[in-house]
Coordinates of C-alpha atoms and ligand atoms in Angstrom, one line a residue:
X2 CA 0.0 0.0 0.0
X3 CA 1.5 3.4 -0.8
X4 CA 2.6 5.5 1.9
X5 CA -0.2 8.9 3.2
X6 CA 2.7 11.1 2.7
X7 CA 3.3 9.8 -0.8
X8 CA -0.3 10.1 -1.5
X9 CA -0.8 13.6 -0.3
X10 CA 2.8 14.6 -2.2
X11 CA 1.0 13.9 -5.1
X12 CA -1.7 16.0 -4.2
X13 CA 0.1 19.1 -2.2
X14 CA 2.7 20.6 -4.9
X15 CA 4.0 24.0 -3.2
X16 CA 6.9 23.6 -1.5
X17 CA 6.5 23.9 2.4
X18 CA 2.9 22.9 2.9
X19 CA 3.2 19.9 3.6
X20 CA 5.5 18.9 7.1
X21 CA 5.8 15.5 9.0
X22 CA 6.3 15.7 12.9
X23 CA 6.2 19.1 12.6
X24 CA 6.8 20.9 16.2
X25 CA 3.3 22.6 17.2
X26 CA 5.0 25.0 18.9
X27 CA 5.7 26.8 15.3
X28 CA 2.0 27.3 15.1
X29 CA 0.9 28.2 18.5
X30 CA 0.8 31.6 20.4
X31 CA 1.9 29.9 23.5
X32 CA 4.7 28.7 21.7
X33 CA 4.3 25.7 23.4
X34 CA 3.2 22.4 22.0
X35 CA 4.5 19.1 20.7
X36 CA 4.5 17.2 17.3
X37 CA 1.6 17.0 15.0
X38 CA 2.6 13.3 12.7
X39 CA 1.3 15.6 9.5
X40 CA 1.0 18.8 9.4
X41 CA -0.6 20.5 6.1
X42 CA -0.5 24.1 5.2
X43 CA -3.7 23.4 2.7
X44 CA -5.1 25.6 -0.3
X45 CA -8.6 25.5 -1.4
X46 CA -8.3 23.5 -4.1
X47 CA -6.1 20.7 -2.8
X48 CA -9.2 20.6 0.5
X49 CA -11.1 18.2 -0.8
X50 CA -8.7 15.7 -2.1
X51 CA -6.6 16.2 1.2
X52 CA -9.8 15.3 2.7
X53 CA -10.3 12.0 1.1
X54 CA -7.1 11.0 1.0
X55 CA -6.8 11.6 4.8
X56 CA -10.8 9.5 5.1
X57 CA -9.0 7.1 2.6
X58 CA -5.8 6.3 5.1
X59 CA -8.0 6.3 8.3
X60 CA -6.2 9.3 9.5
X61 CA -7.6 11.4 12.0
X62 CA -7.9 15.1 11.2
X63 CA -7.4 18.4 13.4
X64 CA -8.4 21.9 12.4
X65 CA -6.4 25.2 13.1
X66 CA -6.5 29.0 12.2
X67 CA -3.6 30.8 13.5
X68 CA -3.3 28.5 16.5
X69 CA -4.0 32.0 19.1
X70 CA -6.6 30.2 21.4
X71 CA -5.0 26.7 21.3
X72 CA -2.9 24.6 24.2
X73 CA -1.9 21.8 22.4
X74 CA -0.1 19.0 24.7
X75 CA 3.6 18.2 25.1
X76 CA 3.0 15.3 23.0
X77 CA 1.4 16.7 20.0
X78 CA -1.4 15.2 18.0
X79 CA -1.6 12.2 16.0
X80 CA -2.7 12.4 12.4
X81 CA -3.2 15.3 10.5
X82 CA -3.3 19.3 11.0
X83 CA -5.2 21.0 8.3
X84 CA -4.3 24.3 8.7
X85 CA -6.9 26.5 7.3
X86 CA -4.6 29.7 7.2
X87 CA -1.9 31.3 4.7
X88 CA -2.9 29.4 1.8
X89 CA -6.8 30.3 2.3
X90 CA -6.8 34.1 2.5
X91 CA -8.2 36.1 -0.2
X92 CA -10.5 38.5 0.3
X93 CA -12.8 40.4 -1.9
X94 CA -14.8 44.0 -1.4
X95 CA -18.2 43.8 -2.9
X96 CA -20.3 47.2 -2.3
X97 CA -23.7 48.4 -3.8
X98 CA -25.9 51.2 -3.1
X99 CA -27.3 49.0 -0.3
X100 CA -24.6 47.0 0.9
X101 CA -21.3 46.9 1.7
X102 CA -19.4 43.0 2.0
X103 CA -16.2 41.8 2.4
X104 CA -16.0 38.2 1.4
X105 CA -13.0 36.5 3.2
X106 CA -11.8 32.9 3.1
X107 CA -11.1 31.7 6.4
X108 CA -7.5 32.1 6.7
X109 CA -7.5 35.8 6.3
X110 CA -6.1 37.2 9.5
X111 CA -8.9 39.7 11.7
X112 CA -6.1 42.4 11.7
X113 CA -5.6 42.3 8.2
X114 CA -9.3 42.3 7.3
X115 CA -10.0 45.3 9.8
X116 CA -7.2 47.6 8.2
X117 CA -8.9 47.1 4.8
X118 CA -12.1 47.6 5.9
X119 CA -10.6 51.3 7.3
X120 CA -9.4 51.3 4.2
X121 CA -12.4 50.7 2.3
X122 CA -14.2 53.4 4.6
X123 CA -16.2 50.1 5.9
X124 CA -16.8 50.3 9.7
X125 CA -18.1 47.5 12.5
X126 CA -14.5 45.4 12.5
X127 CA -12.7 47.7 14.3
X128 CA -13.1 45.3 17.9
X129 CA -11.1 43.0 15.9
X130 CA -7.7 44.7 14.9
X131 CA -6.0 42.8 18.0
X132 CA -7.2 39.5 17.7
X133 CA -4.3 37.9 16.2
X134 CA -7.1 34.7 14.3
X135 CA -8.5 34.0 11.1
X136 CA -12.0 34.8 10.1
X137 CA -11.9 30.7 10.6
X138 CA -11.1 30.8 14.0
X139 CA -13.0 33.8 14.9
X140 CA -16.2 32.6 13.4
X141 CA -15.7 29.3 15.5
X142 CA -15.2 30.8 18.5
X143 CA -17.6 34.1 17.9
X144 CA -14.2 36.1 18.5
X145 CA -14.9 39.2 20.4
X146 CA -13.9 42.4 22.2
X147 CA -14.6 46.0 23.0
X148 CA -18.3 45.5 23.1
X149 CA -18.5 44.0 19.6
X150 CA -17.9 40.2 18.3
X151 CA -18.3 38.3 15.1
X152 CA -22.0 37.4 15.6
X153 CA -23.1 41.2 14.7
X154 CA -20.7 41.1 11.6
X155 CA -21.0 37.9 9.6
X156 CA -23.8 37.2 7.1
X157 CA -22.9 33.9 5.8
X158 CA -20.8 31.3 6.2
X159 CA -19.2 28.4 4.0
X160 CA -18.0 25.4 5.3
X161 CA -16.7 21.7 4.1
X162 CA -18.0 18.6 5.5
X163 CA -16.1 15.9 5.7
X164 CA -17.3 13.6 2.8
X165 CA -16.5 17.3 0.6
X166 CA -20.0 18.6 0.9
X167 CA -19.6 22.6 0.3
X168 CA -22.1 24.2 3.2
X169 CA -23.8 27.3 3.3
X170 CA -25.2 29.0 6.9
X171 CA -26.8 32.3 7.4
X172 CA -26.0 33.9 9.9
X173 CA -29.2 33.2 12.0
X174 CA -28.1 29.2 11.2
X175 CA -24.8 29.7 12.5
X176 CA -26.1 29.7 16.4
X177 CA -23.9 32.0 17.6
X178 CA -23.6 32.7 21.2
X179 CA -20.4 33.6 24.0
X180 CA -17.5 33.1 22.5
X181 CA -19.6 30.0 20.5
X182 CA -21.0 29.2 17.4
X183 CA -22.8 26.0 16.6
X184 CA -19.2 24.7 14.5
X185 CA -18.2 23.3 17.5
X186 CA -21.0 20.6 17.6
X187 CA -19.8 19.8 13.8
X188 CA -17.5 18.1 11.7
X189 CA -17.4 20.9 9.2
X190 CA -14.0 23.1 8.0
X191 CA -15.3 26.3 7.7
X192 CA -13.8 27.9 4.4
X193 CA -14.8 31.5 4.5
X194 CA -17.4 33.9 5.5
X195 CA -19.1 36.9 4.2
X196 CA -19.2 39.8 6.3
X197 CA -21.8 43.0 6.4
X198 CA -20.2 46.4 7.1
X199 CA -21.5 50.2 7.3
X200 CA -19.7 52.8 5.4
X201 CA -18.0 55.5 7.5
X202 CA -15.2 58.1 8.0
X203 CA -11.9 56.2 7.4
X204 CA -10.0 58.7 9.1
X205 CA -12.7 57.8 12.3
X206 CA -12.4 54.2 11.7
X207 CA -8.7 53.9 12.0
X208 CA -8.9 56.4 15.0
X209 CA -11.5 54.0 16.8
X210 CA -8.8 51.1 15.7
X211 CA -6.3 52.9 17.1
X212 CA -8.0 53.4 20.5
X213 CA -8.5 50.5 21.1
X214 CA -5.3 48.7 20.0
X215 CA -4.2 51.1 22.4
X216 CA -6.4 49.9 25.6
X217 CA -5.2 46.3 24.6
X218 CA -1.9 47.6 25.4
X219 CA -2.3 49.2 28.2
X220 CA -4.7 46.4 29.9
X221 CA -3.3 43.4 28.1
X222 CA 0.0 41.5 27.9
X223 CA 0.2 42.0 24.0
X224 CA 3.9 41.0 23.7
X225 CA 3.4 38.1 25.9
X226 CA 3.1 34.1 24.7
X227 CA -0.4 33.9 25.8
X228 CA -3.6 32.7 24.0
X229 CA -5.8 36.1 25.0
X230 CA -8.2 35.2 27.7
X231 CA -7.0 31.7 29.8
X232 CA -10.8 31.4 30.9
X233 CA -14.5 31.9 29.9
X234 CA -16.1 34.8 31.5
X235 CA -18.4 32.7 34.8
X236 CA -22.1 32.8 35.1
X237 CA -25.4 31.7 32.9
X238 CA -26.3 33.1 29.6
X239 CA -25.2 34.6 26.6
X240 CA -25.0 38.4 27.9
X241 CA -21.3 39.7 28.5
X242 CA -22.9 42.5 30.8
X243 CA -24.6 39.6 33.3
X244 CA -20.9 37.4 33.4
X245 CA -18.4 38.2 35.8
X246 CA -14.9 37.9 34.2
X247 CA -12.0 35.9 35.3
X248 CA -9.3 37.7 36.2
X249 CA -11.6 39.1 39.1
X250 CA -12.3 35.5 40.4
X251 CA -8.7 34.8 39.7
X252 CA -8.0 37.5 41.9
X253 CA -10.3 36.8 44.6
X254 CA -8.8 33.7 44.9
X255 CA -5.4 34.4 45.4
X256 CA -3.8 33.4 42.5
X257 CA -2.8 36.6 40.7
X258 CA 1.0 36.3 41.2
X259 CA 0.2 32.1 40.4
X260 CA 3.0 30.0 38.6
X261 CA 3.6 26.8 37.8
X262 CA 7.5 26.2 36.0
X263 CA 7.6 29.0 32.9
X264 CA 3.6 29.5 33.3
X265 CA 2.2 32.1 35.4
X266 CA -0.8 34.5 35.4
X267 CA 0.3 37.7 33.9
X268 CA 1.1 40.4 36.0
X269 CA -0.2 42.9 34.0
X270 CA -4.1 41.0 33.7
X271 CA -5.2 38.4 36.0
X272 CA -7.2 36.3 32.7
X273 CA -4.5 35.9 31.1
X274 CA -2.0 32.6 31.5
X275 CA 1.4 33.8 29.8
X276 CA 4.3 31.5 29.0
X277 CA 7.1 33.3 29.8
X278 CA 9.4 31.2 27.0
X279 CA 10.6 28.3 28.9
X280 CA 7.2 27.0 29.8
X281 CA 6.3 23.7 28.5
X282 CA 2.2 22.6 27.2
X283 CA 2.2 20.5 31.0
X284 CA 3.3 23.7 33.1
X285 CA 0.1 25.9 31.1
X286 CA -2.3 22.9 31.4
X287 CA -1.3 22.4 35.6
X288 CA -1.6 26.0 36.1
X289 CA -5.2 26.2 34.8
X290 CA -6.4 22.9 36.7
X291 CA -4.5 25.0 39.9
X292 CA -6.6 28.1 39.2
X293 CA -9.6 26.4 38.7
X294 CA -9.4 24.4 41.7
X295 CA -8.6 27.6 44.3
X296 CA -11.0 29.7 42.5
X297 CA -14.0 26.9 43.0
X298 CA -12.7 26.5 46.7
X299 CA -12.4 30.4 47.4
X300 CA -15.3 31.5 45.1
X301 CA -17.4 28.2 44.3
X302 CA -17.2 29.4 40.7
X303 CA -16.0 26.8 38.4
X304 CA -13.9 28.8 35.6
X305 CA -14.1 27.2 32.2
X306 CA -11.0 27.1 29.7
X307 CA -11.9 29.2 26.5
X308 CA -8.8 28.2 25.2
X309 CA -9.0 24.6 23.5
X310 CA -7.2 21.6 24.8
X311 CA -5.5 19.6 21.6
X312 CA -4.0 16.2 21.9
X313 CA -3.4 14.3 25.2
X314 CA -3.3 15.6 29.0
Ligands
LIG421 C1 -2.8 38.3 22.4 C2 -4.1 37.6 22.2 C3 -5.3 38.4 22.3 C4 -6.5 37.8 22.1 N1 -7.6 38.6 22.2 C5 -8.9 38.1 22.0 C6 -10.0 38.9 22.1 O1 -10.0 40.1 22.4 N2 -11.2 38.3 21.9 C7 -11.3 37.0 21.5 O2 -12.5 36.5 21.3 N3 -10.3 36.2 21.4 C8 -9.0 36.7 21.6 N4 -7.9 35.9 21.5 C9 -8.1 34.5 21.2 C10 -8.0 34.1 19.7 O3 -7.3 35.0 18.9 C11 -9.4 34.0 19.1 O4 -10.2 33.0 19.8 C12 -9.4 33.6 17.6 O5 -10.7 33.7 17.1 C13 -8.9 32.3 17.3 O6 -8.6 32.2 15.9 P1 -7.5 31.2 15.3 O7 -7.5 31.3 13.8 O8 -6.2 31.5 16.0 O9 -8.1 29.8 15.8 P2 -7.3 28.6 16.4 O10 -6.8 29.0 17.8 O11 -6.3 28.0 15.5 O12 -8.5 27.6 16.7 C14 -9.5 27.9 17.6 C15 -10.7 26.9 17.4 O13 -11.3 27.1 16.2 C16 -11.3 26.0 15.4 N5 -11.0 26.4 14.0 C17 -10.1 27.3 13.6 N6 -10.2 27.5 12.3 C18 -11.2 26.8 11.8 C19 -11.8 26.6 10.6 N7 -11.4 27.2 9.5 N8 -12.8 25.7 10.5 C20 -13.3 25.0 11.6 N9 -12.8 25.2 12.8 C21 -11.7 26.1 12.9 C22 -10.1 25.1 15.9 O14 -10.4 23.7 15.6 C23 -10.2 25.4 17.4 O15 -11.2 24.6 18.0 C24 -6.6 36.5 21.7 C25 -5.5 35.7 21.5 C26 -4.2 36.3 21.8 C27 -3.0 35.4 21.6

């Protein structure tokens, strides 16, 4: 039988897409993060084949955007990444008299996108210049910040099922809640989206962009290995304003100036779990279960990761 890396060879041509026991750690914010058996840097076109191929060899398969809200274990994942990212970017203004759209694939980075909305005079991504994921990710995870998120942006959305199905949700289908869509339930690879702007002032939008990039830096460790927020905001529901946000529990509870080898909760805000570069997956993944467990015994809250566990702990 011929080999799955021969197979996919055949079907991957560019040169450094396609990467066996490739160190997650390379596709990680935490920097942390051990080896993925395949890792594939895919286009659109090769998707479905890849797909198949992969369903053909029994391998198991593993999504990821830019890899910022992922703690992936010391000892990697087995199979294959698909890694829905540099190869899967385009992006395409479409405005009438009525609407205004920009029409990403999901690899296209939120920073990115926002800037050429500002420059497009398109407004209503500016709360997502600092998120540092694809539309992908942030569709998956209803990425948000500033009083905005994805949910009040995207129109549709395109996915790929496994057996190479092509998808289409609107937005209403899309079940988006906190920091939650209804991909999570699904065995789908979402491909792009479409999102709905308003025109405005560029000069106005990049000065909103630029306010709050700044409060991020002021409030946030922006230069730190981190993977944004360690921990869903606590409490029932889907509105931010009734949740009561981690950092204050973590706080509460006594483990602000936490570590656990080269992880520790960031001085500069309590949510966030920072690796300060010699901190391995295990040190991140202990910390967490050691805030959790303090904050249920001081607070009786039980804090959820937002970030997403990959591969064995
Ligand atoms: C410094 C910093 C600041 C941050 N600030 C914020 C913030 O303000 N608000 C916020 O919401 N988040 C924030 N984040 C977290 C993160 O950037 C977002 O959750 C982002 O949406 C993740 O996108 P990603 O492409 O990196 O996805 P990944 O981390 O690669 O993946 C996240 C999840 O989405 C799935 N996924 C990714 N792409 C696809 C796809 N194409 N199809 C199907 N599933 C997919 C993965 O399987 C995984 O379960 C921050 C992170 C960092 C490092």
């Amino acid at each position: 039988m011929r080999s799955i890396e021969t197979d996919l060879r055949e079907i991957i041509t560019e040169k450094d897409a396609l990467h066996i026991d490739e160190p997650m750690k390379r596709h990680t914010t935490f920097g942390v993060g051990g080896r993925a058996d395949i890792f594939i840097d895919v286009s659109i076109d090769e998707l479905a084949s890849v797909m198949a191929c992969l369903r053909r060899h029994e391998i198991p398969v593993t999504v990821v955007g830019n890899g910022s809200n992922l703690l992936v274990s010391d000892s990697g994942i087995r199979g294959a990444v698909l890694c829905i990212g540099r190869r899967i970017n385009r992006t395409e203004v479409k405005k009438d008299q009525d609407n205004a759209m920009i029409s990403c694939q999901a690899g296209a980075l939120l920073p990115r996108v926002a800037m050429m909305a500002a420059d497009q005079a398109l407004s209503g991504l500016e709360f997502a210049a600092g998120i540092p994921g694809t539309i992908g990710g942030a569709v998956y995870m209803n990425a948000g910040a500033f009083g905005g998120d994805m949910s009040e942006i995207v129109s549709s959305v395109t996915t790929i099922t496994e057996d190479g199905e092509i998808k289409d949700y609107s937005a209403c289908q899309v079940g988006f809640g906190y920091r939650k869509s209804i991909f999570s339930e699904k065995n789908e690879i979402i491909t792009g989206a479409v999102l709905s702007l308003r025109p405005g002032d560029p000069s106005e939008i990049r000065e909103r962009i630029k306010s709050i990039c700044d409060k991020r830096k002021k409030s946030q460790p922006t230069g730190a290995r981190s993977a944004g927020s360690t921990f869903r905001k606590a409490g029932d529901g889907d509105l931010i304003s009734d949740l009561t946000p981690a950092w204050r529990l973590i706080q509460q509870a006594g483990m602000k100036d936490a570590r656990v080898g080269g992880a520790l909760v960031s001085p500069k805000h309590s949510g966030f779990v920072v690796n300060d570069g010699s901190a391995t997956a295990g040190d991140i993944y202990q910390l967490i279960c050691a805030i959790r467990e303090r904050v249920k015994e001081e607070t009786g809250v039980e804090l959820e990761p937002e970030v997403k566990l990959l591969g064995e702990f």
